[in-house]
PDB file of C-alpha atoms in Angstrom:
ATOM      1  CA  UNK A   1     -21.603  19.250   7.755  1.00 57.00           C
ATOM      2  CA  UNK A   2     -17.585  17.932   8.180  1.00 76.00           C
ATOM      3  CA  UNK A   3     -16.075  16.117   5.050  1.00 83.00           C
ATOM      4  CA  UNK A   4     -15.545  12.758   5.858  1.00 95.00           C
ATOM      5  CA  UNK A   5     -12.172  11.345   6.189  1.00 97.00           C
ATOM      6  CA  UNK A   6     -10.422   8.347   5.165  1.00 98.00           C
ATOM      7  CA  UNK A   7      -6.561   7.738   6.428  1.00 98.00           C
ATOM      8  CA  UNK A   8      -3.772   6.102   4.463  1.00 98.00           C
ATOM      9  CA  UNK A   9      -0.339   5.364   5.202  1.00 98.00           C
ATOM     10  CA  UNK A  10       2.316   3.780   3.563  1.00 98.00           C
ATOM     11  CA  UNK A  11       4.157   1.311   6.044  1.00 98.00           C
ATOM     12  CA  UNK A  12       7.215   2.365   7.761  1.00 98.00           C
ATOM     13  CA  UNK A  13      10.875   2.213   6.256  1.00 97.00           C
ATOM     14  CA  UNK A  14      11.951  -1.201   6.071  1.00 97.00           C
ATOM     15  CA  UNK A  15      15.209  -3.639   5.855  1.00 96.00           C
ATOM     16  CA  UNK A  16      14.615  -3.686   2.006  1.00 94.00           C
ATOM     17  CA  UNK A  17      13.900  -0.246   1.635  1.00 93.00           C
ATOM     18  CA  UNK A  18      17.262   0.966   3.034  1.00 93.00           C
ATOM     19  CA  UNK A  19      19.385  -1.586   1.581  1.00 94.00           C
ATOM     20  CA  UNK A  20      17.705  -0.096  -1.987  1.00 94.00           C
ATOM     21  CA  UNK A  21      15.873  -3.455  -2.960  1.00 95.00           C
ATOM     22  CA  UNK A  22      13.014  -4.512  -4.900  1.00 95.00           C
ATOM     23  CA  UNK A  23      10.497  -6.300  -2.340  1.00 95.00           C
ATOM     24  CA  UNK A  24       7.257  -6.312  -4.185  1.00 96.00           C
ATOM     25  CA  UNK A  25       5.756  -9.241  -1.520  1.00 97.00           C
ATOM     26  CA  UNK A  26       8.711 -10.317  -0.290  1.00 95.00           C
ATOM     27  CA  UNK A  27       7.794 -10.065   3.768  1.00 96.00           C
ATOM     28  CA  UNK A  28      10.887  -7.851   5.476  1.00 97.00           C
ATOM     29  CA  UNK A  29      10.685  -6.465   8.668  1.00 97.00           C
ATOM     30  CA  UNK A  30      10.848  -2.922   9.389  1.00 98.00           C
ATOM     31  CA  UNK A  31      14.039  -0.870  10.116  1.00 97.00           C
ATOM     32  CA  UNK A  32      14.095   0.826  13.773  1.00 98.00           C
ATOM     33  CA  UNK A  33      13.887   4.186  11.943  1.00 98.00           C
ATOM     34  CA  UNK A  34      10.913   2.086  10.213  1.00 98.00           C
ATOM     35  CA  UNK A  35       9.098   1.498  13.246  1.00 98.00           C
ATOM     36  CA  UNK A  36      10.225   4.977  14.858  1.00 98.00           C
ATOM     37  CA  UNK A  37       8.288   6.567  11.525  1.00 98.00           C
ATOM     38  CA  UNK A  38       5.175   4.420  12.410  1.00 98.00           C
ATOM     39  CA  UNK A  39       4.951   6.189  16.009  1.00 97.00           C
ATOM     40  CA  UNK A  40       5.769   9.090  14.789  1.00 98.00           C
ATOM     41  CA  UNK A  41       2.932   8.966  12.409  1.00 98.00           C
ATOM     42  CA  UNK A  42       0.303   7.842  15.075  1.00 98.00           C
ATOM     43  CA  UNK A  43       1.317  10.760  17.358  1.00 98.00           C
ATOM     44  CA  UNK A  44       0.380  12.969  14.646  1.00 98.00           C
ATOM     45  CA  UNK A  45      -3.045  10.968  14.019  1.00 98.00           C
ATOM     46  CA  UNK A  46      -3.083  11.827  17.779  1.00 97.00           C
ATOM     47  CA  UNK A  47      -2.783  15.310  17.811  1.00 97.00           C
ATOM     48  CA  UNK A  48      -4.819  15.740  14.989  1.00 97.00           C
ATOM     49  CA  UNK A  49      -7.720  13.628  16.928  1.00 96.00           C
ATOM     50  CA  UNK A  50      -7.859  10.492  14.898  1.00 97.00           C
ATOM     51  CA  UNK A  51      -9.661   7.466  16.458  1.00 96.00           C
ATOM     52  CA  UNK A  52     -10.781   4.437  14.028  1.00 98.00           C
ATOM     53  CA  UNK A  53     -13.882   2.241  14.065  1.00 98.00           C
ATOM     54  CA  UNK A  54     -11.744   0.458  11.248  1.00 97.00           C
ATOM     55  CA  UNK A  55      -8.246  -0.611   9.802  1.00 98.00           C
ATOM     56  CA  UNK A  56      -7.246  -2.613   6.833  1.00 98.00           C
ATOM     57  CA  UNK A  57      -4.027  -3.603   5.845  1.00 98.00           C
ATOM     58  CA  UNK A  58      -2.010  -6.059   3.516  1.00 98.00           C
ATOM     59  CA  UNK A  59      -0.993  -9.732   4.164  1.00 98.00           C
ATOM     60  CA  UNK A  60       2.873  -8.310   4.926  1.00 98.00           C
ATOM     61  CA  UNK A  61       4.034  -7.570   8.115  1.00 98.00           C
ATOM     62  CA  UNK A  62       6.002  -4.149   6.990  1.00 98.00           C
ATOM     63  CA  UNK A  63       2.008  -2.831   6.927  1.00 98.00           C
ATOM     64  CA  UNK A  64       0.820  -4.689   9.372  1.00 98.00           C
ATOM     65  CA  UNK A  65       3.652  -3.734  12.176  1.00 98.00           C
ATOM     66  CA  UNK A  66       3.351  -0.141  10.770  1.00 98.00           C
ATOM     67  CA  UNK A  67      -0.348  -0.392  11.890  1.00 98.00           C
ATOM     68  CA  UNK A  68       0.309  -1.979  15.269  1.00 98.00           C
ATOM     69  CA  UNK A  69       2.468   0.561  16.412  1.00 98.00           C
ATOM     70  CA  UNK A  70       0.044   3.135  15.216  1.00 98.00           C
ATOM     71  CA  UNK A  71      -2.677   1.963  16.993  1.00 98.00           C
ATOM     72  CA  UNK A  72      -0.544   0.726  19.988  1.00 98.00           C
ATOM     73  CA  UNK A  73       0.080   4.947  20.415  1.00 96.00           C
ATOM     74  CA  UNK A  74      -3.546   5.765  20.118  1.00 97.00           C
ATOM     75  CA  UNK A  75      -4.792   2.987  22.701  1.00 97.00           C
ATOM     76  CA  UNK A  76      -6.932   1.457  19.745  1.00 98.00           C
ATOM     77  CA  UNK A  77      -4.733  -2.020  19.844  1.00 97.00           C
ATOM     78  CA  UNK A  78      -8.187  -3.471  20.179  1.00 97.00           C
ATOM     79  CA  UNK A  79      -9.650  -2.423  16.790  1.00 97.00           C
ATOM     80  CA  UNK A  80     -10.503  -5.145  14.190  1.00 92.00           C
ATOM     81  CA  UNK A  81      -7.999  -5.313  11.286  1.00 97.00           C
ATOM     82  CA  UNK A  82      -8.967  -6.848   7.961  1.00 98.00           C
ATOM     83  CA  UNK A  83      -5.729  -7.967   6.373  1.00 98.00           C
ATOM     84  CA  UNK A  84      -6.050  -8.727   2.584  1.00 98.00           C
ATOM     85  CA  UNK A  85      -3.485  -9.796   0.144  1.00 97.00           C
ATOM     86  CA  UNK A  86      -5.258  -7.045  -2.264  1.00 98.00           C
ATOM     87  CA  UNK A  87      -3.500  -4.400  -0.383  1.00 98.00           C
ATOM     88  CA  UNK A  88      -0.233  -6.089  -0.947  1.00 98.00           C
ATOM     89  CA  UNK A  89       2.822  -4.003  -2.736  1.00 98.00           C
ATOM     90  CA  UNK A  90       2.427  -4.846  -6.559  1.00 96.00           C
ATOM     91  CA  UNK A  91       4.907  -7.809  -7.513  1.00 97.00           C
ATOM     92  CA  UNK A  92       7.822  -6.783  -8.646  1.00 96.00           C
ATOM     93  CA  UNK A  93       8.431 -10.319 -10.503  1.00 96.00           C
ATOM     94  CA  UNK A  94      11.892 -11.659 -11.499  1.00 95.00           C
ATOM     95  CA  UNK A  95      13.012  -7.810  -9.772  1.00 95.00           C
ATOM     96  CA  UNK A  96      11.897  -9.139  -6.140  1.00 94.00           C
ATOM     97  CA  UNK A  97      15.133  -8.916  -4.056  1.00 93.00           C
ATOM     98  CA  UNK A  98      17.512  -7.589  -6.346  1.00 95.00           C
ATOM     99  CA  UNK A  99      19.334  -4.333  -5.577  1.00 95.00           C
ATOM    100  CA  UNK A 100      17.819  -1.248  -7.893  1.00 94.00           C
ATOM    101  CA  UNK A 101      21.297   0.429  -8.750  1.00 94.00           C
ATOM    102  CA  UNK A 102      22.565  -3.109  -9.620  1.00 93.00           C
ATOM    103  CA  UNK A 103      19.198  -3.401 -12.027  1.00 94.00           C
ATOM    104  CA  UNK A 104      20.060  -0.551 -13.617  1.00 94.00           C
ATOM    105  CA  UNK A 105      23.493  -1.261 -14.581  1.00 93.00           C
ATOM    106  CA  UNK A 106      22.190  -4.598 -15.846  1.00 91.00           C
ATOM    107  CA  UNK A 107      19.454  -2.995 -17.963  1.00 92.00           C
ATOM    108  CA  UNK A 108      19.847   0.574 -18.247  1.00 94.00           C
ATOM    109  CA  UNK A 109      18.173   3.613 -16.505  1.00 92.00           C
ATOM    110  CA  UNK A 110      15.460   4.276 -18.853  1.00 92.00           C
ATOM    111  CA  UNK A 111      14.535   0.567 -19.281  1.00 94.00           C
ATOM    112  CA  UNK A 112      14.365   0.117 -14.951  1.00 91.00           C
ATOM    113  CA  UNK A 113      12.600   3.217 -14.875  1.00 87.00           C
ATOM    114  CA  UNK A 114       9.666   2.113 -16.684  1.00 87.00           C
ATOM    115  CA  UNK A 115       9.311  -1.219 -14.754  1.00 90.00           C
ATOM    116  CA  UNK A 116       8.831   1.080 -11.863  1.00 87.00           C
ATOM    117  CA  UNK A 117       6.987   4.128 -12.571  1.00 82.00           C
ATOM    118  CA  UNK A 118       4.638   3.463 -15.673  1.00 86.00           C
ATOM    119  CA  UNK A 119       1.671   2.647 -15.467  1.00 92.00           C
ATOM    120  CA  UNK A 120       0.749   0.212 -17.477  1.00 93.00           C
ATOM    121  CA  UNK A 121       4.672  -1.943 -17.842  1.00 93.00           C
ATOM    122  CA  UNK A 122       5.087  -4.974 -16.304  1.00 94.00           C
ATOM    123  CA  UNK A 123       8.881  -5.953 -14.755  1.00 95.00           C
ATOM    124  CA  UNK A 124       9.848  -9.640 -16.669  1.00 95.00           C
ATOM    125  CA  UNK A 125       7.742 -12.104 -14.936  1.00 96.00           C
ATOM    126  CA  UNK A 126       9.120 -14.214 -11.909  1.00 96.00           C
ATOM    127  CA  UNK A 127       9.114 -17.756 -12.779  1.00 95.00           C
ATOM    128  CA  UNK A 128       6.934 -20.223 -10.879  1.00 94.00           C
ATOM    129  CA  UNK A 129       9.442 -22.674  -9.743  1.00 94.00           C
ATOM    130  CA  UNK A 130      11.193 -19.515  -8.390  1.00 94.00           C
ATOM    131  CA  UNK A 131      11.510 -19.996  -4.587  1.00 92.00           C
ATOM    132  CA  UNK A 132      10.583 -16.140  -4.510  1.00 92.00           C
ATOM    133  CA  UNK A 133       6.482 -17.560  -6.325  1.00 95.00           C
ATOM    134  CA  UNK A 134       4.231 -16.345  -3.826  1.00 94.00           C
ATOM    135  CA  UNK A 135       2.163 -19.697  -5.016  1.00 93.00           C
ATOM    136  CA  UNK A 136       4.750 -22.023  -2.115  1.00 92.00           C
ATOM    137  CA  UNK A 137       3.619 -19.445   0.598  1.00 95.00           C
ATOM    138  CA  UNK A 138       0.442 -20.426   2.991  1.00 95.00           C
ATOM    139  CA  UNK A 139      -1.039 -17.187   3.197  1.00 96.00           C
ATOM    140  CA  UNK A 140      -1.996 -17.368  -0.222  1.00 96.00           C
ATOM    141  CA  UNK A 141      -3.501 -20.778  -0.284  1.00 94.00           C
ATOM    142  CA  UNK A 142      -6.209 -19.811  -0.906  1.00 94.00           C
ATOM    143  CA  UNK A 143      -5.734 -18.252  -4.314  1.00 94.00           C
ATOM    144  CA  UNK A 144      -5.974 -19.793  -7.404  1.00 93.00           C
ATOM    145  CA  UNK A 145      -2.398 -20.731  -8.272  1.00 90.00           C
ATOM    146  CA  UNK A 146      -2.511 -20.212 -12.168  1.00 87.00           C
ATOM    147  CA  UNK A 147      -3.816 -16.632 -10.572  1.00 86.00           C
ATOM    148  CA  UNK A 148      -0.792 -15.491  -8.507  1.00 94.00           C
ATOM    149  CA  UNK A 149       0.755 -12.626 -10.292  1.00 95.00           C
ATOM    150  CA  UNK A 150       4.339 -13.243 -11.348  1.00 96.00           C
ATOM    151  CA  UNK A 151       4.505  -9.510 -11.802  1.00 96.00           C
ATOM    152  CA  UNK A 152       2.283  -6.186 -11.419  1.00 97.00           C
ATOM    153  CA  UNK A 153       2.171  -2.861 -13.523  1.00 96.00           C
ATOM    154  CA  UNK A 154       0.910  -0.250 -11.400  1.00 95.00           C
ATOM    155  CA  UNK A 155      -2.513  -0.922 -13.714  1.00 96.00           C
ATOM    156  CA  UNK A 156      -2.645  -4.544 -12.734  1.00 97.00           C
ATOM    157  CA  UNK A 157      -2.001  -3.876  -8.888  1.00 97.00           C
ATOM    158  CA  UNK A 158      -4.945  -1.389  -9.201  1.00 97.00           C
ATOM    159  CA  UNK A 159      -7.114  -4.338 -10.891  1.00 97.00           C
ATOM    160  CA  UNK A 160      -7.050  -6.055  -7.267  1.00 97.00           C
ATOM    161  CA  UNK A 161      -7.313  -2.772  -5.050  1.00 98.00           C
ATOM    162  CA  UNK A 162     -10.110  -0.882  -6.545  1.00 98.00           C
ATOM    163  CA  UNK A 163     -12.484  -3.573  -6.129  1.00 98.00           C
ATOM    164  CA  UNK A 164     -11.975  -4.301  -2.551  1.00 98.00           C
ATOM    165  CA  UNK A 165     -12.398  -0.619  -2.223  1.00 98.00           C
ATOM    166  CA  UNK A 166     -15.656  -0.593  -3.963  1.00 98.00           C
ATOM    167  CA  UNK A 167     -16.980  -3.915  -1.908  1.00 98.00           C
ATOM    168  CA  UNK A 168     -15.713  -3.916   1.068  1.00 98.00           C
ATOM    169  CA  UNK A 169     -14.399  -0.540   2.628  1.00 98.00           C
ATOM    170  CA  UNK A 170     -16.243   2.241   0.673  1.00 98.00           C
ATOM    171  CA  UNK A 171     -19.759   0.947   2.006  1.00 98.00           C
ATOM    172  CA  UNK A 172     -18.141   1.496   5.552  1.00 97.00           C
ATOM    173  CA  UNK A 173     -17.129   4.829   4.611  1.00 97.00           C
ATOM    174  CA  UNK A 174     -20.343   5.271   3.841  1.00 97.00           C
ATOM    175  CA  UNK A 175     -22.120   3.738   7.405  1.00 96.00           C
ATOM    176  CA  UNK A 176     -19.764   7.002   8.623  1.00 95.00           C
ATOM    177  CA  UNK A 177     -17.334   4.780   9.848  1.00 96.00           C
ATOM    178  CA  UNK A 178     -13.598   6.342  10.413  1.00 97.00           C
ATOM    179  CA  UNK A 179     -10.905   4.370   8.660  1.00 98.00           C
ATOM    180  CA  UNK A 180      -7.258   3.708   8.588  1.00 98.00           C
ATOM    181  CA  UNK A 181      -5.564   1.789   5.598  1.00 98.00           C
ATOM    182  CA  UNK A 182      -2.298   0.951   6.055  1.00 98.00           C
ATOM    183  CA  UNK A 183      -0.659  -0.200   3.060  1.00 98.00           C
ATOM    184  CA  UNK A 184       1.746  -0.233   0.519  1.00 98.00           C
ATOM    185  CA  UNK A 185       3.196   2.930  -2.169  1.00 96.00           C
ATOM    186  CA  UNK A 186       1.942   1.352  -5.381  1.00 95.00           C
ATOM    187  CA  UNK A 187      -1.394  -0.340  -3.682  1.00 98.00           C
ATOM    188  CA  UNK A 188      -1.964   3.356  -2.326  1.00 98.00           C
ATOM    189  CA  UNK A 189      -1.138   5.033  -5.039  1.00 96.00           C
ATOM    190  CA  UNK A 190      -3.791   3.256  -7.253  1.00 96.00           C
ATOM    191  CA  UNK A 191      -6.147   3.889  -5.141  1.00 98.00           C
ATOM    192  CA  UNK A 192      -5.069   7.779  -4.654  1.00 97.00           C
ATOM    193  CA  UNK A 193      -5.278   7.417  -8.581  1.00 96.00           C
ATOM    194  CA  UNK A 194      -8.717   6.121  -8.606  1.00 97.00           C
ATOM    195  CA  UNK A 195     -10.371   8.090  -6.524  1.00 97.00           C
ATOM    196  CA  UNK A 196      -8.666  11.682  -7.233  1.00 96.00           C
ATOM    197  CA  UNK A 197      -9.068  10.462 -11.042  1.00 96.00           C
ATOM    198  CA  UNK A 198      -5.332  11.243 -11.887  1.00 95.00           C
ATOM    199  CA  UNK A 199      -4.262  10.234 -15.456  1.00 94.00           C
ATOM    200  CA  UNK A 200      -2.096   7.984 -16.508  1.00 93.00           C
ATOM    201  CA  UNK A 201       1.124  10.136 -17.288  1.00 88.00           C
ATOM    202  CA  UNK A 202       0.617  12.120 -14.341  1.00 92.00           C
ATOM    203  CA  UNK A 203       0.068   9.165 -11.685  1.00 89.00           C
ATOM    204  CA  UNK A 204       3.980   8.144 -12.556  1.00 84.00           C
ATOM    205  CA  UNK A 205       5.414  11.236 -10.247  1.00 86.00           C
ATOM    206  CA  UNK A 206       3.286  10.550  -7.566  1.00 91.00           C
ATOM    207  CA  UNK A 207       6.088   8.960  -4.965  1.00 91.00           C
ATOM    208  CA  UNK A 208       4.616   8.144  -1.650  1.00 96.00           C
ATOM    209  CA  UNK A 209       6.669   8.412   1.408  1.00 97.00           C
ATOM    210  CA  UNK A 210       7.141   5.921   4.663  1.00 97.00           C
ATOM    211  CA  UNK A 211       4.659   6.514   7.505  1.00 98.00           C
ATOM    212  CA  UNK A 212       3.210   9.669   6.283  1.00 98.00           C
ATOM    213  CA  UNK A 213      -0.153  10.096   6.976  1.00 98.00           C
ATOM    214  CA  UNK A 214      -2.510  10.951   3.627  1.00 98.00           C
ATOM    215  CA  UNK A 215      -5.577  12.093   4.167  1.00 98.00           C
ATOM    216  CA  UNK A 216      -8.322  11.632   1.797  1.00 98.00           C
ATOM    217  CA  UNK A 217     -11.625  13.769   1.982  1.00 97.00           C
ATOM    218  CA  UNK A 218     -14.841  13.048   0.981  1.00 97.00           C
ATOM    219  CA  UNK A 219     -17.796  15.510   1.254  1.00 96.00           C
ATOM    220  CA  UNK A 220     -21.603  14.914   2.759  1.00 94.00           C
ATOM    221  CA  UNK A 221     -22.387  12.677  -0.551  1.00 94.00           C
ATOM    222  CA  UNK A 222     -19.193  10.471   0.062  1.00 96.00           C
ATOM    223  CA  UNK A 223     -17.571  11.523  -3.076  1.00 96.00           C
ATOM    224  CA  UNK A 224     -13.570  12.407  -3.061  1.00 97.00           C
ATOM    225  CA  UNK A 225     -12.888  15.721  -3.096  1.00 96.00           C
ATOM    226  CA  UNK A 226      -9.129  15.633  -2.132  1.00 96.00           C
ATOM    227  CA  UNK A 227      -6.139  14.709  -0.559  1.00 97.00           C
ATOM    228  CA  UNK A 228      -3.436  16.259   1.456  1.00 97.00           C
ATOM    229  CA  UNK A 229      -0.812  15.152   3.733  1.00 98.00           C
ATOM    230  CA  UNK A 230      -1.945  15.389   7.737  1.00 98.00           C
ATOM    231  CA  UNK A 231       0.556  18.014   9.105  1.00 93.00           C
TER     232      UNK A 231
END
């Protein structure tokens, strides 16, 4: 019997990522290299014969672009997509939009280094009268305001992903339904965490590159096994 299969990708390179800026949930477009990577990526899923039944992805359109150009190249441009704001990049807080070299020179290497890789360290909060809040933006009206995070460890962007795993795509997974998740590198990486049960120390290395496919395998009692990255 085949391993099941699960695909993740992290979005394409975008306008914030090569200008070296915190975006968190700030919504940028992709770069052209950006969307370049995300076709790139689906000819591989291609050649690799990779067809979806179905594909999740964040609330921003880095993601969700990523995933319409992927699809676009395997003539699935059809296929429902579940966007959730529980696949978003963690919140960077009072980081969002500021360049990292400039952060670092403002609070040290060591100090900007733990607001980004550990796992349990929160960046200073954003504040809510901050035009940057996601609490002013419509696509998360529907969230309790006093619930909007004004900044994510790794841990607390994990506290939102996991469970949408558990409820809502696992018990696909499980109905042997092929899936692509295209997402974010912290919102994928606490997932890669949780299922590959990586610890805590070891989880802060893990750097997850644009628009390269991850696969994650699952044997015949849906249980993760391991991951690679699709060559």
């Amino acid at each position: 019997m085949t391993n099941k299969k699960v695909v993740l990708i992290r979005h394409g390179q975008s306008v914030w990522n090569e200008l070296n800026q915190f975006t968190g949930w700030h919504d940028v477009e992709l770069t052209k290299k950006g969307k370049n990577e995300a076709k790139l990526a689906a000819l591989l899923l291609k050649k690799n014969n990779f067809y979806f039944d179905y594909a999740y992805t964040s609330v921003l359109k880095r993601a969700i672009h990523t995933l319409h150009y992927i699809l676009d190249e395997l003539n699935q441009s059809w296929l429902s997509v579940k966007k959730t704001w529980r696949l978003n990049e963690r919140h960077y807080g009072a980081l969002e939009g500021l360049n990292k070299n400039q952060v670092v020179e403002k609070y040290g290497e060591q100090q900007v280094m733990l607001w980004r890789r550990s796992f349990n360290i929160s960046p200073p909060p954003i504040n809510m009268n901050d035009k940057r809040f996601p609490g002013y933006d419509r696509r998360y009206s529907q969230l309790d305001f006093n619930k909007i995070p004004l900044g994510e460890s790794l841990e607390t962007t994990g506290i939102r992903v996991i469970p949408y795993w558990n409820k809502i795509i696992y018990p696909e997974l499980k109905k042997n339904k092929k899936i692509i998740i295209v997402a974010h590198g912290n919102s994928l990486r606490a997932l890669i965490q949780y299922l590959n049960k990586i610890d805590n120390q070891e989880i802060i290395e893990l750097n997850i590159p644009t628009a390269k496919p991850i696969i994650l395998e699952f044997n015949e009692k849906y249980m993760p096994i391991k991951w690679y990255y699709l060559k």
